[in-house]
Short mmCIF file of C-alpha atoms in Angstrom, two decimals:
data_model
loop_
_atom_site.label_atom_id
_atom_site.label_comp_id
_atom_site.label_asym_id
_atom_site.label_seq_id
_atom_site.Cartn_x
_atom_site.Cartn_y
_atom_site.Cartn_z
CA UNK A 1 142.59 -70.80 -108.93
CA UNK A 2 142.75 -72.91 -106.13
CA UNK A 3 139.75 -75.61 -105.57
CA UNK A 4 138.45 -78.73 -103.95
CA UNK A 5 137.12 -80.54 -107.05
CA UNK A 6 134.55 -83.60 -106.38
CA UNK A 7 134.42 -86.41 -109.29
CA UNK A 8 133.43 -89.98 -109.40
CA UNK A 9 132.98 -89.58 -105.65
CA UNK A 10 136.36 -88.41 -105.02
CA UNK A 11 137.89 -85.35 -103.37
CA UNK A 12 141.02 -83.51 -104.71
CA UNK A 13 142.69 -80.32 -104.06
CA UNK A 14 143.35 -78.57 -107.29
CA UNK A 15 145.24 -75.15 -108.27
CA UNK A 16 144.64 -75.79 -112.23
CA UNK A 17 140.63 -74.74 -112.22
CA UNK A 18 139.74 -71.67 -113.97
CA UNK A 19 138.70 -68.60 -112.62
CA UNK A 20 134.86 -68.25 -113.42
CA UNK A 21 133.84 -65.52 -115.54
CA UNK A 22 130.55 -64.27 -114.85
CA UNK A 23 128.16 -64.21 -117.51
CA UNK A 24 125.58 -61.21 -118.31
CA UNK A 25 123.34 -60.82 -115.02
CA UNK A 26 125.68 -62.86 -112.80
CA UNK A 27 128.34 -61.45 -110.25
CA UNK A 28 131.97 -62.38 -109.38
CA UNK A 29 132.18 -62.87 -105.71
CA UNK A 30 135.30 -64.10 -103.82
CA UNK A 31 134.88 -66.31 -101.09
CA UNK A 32 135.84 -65.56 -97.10
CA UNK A 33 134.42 -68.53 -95.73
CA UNK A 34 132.22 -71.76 -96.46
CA UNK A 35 131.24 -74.08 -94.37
CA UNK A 36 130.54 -78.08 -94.86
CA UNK A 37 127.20 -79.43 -94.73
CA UNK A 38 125.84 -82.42 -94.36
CA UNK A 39 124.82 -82.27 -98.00
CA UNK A 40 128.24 -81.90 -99.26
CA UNK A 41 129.04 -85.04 -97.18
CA UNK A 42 126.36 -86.88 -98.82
CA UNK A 43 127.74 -85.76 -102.18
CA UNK A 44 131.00 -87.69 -101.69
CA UNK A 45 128.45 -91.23 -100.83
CA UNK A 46 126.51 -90.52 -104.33
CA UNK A 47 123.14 -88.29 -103.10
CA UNK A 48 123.90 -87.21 -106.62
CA UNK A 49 126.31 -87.59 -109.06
CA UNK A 50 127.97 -84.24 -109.25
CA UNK A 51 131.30 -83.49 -110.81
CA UNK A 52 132.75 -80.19 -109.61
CA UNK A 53 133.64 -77.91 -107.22
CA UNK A 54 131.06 -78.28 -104.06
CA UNK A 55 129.96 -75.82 -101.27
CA UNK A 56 126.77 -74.19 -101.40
CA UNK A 57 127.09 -72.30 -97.47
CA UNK A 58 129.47 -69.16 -98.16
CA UNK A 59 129.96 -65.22 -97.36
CA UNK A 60 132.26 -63.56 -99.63
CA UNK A 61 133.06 -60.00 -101.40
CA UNK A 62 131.77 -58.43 -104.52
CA UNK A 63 134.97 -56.29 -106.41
CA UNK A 64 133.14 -53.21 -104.64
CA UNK A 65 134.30 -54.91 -101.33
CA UNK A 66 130.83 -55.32 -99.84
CA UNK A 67 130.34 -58.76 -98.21
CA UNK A 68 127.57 -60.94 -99.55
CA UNK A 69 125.74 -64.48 -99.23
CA UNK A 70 123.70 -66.59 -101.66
CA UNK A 71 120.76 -68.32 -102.60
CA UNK A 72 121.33 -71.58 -103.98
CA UNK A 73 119.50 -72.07 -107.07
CA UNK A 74 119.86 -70.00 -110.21
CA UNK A 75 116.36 -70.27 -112.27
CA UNK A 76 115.75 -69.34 -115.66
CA UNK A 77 112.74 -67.11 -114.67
CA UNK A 78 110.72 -68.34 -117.87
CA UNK A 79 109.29 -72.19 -117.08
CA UNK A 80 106.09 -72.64 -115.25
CA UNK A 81 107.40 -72.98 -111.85
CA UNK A 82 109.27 -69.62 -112.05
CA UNK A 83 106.29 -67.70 -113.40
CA UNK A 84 104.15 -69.05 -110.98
CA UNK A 85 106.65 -68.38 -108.06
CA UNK A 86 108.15 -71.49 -107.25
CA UNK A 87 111.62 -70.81 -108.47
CA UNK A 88 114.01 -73.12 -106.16
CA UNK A 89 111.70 -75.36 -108.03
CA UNK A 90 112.87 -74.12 -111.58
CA UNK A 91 112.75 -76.34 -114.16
CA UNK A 92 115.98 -75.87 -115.51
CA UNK A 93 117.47 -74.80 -112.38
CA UNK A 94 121.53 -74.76 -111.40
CA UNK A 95 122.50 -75.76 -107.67
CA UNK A 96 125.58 -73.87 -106.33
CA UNK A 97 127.81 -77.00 -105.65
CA UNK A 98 124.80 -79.14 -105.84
CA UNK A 99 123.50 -79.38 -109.77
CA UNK A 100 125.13 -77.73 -113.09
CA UNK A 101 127.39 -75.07 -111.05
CA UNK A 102 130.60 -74.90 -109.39
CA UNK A 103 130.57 -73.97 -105.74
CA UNK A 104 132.17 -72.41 -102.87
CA UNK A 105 134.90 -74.93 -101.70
CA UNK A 106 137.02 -72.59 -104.00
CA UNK A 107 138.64 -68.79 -104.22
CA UNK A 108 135.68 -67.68 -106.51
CA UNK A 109 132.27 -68.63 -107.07
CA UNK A 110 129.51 -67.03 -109.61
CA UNK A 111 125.89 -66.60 -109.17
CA UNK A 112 123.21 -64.22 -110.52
CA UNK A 113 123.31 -60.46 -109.08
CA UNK A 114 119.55 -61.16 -107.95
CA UNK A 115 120.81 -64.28 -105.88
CA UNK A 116 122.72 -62.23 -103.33
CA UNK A 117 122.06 -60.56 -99.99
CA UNK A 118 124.61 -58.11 -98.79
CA UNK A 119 125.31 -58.58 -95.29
CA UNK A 120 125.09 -55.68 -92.55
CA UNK A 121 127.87 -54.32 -91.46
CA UNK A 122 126.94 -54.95 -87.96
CA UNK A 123 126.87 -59.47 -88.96
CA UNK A 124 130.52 -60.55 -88.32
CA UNK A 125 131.43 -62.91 -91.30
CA UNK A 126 132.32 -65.82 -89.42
CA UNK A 127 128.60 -65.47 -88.35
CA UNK A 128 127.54 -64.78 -91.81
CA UNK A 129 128.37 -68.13 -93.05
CA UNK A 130 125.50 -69.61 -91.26
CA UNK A 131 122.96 -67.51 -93.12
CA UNK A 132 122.34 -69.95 -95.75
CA UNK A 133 121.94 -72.59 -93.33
CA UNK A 134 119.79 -70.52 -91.05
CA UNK A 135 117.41 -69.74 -93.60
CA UNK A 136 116.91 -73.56 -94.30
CA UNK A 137 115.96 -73.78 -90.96
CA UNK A 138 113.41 -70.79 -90.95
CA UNK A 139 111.77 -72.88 -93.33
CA UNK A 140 110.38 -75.22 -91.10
CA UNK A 141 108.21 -72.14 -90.12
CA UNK A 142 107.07 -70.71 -93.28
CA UNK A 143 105.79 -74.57 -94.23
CA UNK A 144 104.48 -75.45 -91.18
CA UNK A 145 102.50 -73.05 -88.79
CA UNK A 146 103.81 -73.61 -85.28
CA UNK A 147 102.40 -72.25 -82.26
CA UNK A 148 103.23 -71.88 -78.52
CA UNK A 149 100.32 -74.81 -78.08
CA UNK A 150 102.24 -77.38 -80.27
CA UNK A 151 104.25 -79.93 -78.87
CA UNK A 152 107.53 -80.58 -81.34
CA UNK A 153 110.55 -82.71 -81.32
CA UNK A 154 113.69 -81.98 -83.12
CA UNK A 155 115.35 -86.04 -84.28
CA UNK A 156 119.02 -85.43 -84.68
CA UNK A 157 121.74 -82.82 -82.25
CA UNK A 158 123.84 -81.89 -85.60
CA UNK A 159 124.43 -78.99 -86.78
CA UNK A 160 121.17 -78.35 -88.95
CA UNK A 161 119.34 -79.38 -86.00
CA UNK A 162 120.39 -77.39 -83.63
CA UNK A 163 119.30 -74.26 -85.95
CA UNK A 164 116.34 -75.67 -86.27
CA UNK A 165 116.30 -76.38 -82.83
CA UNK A 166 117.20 -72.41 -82.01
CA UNK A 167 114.53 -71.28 -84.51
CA UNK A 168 111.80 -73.19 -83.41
CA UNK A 169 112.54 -71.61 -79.44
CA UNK A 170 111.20 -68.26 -80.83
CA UNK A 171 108.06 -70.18 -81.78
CA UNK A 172 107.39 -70.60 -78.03
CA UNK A 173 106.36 -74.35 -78.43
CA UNK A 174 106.71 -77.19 -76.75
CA UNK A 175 109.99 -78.31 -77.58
CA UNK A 176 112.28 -81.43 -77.18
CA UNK A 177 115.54 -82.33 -79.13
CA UNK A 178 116.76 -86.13 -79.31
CA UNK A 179 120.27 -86.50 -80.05
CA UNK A 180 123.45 -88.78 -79.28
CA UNK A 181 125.95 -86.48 -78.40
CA UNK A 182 125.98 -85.20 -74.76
CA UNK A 183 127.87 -81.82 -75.46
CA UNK A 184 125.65 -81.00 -78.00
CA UNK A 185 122.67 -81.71 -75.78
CA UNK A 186 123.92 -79.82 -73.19
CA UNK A 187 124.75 -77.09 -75.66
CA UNK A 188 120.95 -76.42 -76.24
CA UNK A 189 120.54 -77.44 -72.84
CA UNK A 190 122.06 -74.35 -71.60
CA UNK A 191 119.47 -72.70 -74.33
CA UNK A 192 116.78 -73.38 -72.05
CA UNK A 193 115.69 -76.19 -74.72
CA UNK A 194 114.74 -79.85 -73.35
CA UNK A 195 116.64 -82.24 -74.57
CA UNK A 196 116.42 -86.86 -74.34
CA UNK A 197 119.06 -89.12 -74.97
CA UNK A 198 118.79 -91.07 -78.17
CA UNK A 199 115.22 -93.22 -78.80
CA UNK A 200 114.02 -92.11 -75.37
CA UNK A 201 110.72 -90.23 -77.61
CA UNK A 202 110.16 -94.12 -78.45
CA UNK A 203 109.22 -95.12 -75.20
CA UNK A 204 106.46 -92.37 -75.03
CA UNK A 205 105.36 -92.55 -78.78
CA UNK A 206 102.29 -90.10 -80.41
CA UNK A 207 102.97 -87.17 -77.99
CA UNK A 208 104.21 -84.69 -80.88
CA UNK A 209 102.15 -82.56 -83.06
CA UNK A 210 104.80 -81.70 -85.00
CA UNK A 211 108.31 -83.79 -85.80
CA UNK A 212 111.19 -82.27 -87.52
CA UNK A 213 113.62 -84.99 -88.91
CA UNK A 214 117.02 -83.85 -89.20
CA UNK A 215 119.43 -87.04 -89.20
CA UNK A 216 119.34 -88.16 -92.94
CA UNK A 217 119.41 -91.74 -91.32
CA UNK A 218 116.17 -94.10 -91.43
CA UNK A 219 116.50 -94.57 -87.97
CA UNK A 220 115.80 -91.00 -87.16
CA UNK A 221 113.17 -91.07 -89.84
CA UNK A 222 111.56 -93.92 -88.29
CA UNK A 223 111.46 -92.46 -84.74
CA UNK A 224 110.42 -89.01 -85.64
CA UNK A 225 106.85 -91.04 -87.02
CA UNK A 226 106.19 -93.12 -84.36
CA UNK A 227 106.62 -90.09 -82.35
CA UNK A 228 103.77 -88.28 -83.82
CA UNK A 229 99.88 -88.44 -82.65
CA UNK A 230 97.47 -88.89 -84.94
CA UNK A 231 97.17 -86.12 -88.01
CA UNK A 232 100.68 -84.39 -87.31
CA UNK A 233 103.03 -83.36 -89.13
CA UNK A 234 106.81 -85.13 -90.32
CA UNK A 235 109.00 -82.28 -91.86
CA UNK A 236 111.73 -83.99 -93.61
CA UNK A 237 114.99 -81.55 -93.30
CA UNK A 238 117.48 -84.14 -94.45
CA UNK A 239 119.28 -85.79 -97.45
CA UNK A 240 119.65 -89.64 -97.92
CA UNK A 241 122.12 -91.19 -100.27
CA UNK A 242 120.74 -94.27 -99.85
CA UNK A 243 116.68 -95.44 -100.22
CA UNK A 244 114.33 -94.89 -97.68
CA UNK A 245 111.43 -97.69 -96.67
CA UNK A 246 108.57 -95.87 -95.15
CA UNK A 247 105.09 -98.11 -94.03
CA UNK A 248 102.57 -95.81 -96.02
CA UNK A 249 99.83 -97.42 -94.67
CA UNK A 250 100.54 -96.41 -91.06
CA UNK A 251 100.95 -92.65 -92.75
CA UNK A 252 97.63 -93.25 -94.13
CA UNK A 253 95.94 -94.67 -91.28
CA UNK A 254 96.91 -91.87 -88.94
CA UNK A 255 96.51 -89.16 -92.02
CA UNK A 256 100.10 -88.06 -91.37
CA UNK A 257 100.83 -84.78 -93.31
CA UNK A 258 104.44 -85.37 -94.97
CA UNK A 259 106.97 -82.23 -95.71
CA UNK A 260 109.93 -82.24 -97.69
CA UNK A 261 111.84 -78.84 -96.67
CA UNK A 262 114.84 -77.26 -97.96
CA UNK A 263 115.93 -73.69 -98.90
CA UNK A 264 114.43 -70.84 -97.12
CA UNK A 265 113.92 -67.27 -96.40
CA UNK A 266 117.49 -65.43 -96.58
CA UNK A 267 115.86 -61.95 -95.42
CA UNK A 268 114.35 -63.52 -92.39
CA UNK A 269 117.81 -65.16 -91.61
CA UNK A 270 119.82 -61.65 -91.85
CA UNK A 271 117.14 -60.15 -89.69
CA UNK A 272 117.33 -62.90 -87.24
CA UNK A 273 121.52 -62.49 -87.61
CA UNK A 274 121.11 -58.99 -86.85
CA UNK A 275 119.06 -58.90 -83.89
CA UNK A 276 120.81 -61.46 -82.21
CA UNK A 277 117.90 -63.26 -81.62
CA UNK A 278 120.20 -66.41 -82.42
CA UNK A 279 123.52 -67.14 -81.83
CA UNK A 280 125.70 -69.59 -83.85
CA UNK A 281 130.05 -68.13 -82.72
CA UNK A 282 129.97 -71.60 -80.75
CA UNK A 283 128.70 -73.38 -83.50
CA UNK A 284 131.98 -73.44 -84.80
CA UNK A 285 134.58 -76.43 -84.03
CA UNK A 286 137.45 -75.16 -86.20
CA UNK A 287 138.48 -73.51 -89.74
CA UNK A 288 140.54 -75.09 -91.88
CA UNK A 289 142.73 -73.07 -95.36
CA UNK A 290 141.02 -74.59 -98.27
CA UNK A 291 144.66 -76.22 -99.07
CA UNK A 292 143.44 -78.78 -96.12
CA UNK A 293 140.17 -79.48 -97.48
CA UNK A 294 140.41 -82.96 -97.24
CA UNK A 295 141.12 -83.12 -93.80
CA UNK A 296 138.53 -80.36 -93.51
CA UNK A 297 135.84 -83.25 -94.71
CA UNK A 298 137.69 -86.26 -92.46
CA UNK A 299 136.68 -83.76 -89.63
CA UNK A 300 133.40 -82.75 -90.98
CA UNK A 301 132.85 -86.70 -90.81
CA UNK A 302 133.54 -87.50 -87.03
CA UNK A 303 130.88 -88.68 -84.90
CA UNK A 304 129.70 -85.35 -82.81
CA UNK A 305 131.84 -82.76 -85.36
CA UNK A 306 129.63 -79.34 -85.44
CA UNK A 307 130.58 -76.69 -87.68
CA UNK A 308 134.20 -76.92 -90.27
CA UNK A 309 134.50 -74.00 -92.18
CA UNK A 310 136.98 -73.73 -95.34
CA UNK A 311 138.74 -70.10 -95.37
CA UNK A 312 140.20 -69.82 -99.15
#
């Protein structure tokens, strides 16, 4: 089957990669559409040294022809952190694209038959690409309890943060984006979301209970803390390839509470999807066949790029 195939850092369209087969408990699912992520992107600057097919953000069709999409992480169901319900934390975990499994830049894709949400009929698949992403940022919410009384900035105008950023406006709170990119601003803008231009949070600094850091740079990192007062809360939302320096003693001195974040709650996404309570068809900047993958990813790349999606 056709593939995009990531080794020693290097992208390459392939036709020569093998069909999966799905083993006992796992289900054969053909993909529609994937989309890149900022992840993926960090997989070609060695986050981690994967060898494989990437894409972890997909809809696609079982052999009965209903659509589906799909958690991430396959767990064994038997270590400690499975019994004890932690199983995105599995000890012996495989990440679609990510860890130990091929992913959805590719015709097919496995996973296990307990992994996978079927999609109403109602959810147009371009939209249901986004569910996976969605959920990620629903998880901001199930971490952190967020209230119409909290004050919260969004760091970052990408396309992670403005999910987050549309999630967190049916909180009700207090919210302000930063970003770079005027048409993305004005995007959420028209939301009814406030948005500032770059550092501006920096000239104001410790007026945010609550900062959500979605730029993967140290530079956002570094703004979303000085933006917080005293005893809130930095949710991390973002992948670095590279190291991170962080003064622990200021996190210390002002008792910052620290989150890491990641997957999240599909169900709550496909609700969300269904009521239209959150609207991603303009998310979208264009869709590429996965035969022009690679220029898929030079795209995925540019400065102010939202949404590429592969269509196999």
């Amino acid at each position: 089957m056709r593939a995009l195939w990531l080794e020693d850092r290097r992208l390459a369209i392939r036709d020569d990669v093998e069909r999966p087969v799905p083993p006992a408990g796992e289900s054969l699912v053909r993909v529609l559409l994937a989309g890149i992520c900022n992840t993926d992107l960090e997989l070609t600057r060695g986050y981690y040294p994967f060898t494989g097919v990437p894409g972890h953000e997909f809809v696609g069709e079982l052999e009965d022809g209903r659509r589906v999409a799909g958690e991430i992480n396959a767990s064994c169901g038997a270590c400690e952190p499975c019994r004890n319900g932690r199983r995105t934390h599995c000890d012996r975990r495989t990440v679609l694209g990510i860890v130990n499994r091929h992913g959805a830049f590719a015709e097919y894709l496995t996973l296990p038959f307990a992994n996978l949400h079927f999609v109403p009929p109602d959810v147009a698949t371009g939209d249901a690409v986004f569910i996976e992403p969605l959920a990620a940022a629903l998880e901001v919410q199930e971490q952190v309890r967020i209230t119409p009384r909290d004050r919260v900035l969004v760091v970052g105008d990408g396309k992670l943060g403005q999910l987050i950023a549309m999630t967190l406006r049916l909180t009700g709170c207090e919210l302000v984006v930063a970003g770079h990119h005027r048409h993305k601003l004005e995007r959420l803008a028209r939301l009814g979301i406030e948005t500032v231009a770059g550092d501006a949070p920096a000239e104001t600094p410790r007026q945010f209970d609550v900062a959500v850091e979605c730029t993967g740079s140290p530079a956002g990192f570094e703004l979303a803390r000085k933006a917080l007062r005293a005893r809130g809360t930095l949710v991390m939302k973002s992948t670095y390839a590279g190291q991170l320096t962080v003064n622990a003693s200021s996190l210390v001195v002002d008792e910052i509470t620290l989150v890491g974040s990641r997957c999240g709650p599909f169900r709550r996404a496909i609700e969300v999807m269904e009521t239209r309570s959150i609207d991603v068809r303009d998310l979208v900047e264009e869709v590429y066949p996965l035969g022009a993958a690679l220029a898929a990813f030079e795209h995925a790349q540019r400065p102010g790029a939202l949404k590429i999606l592969l269509r196999p």
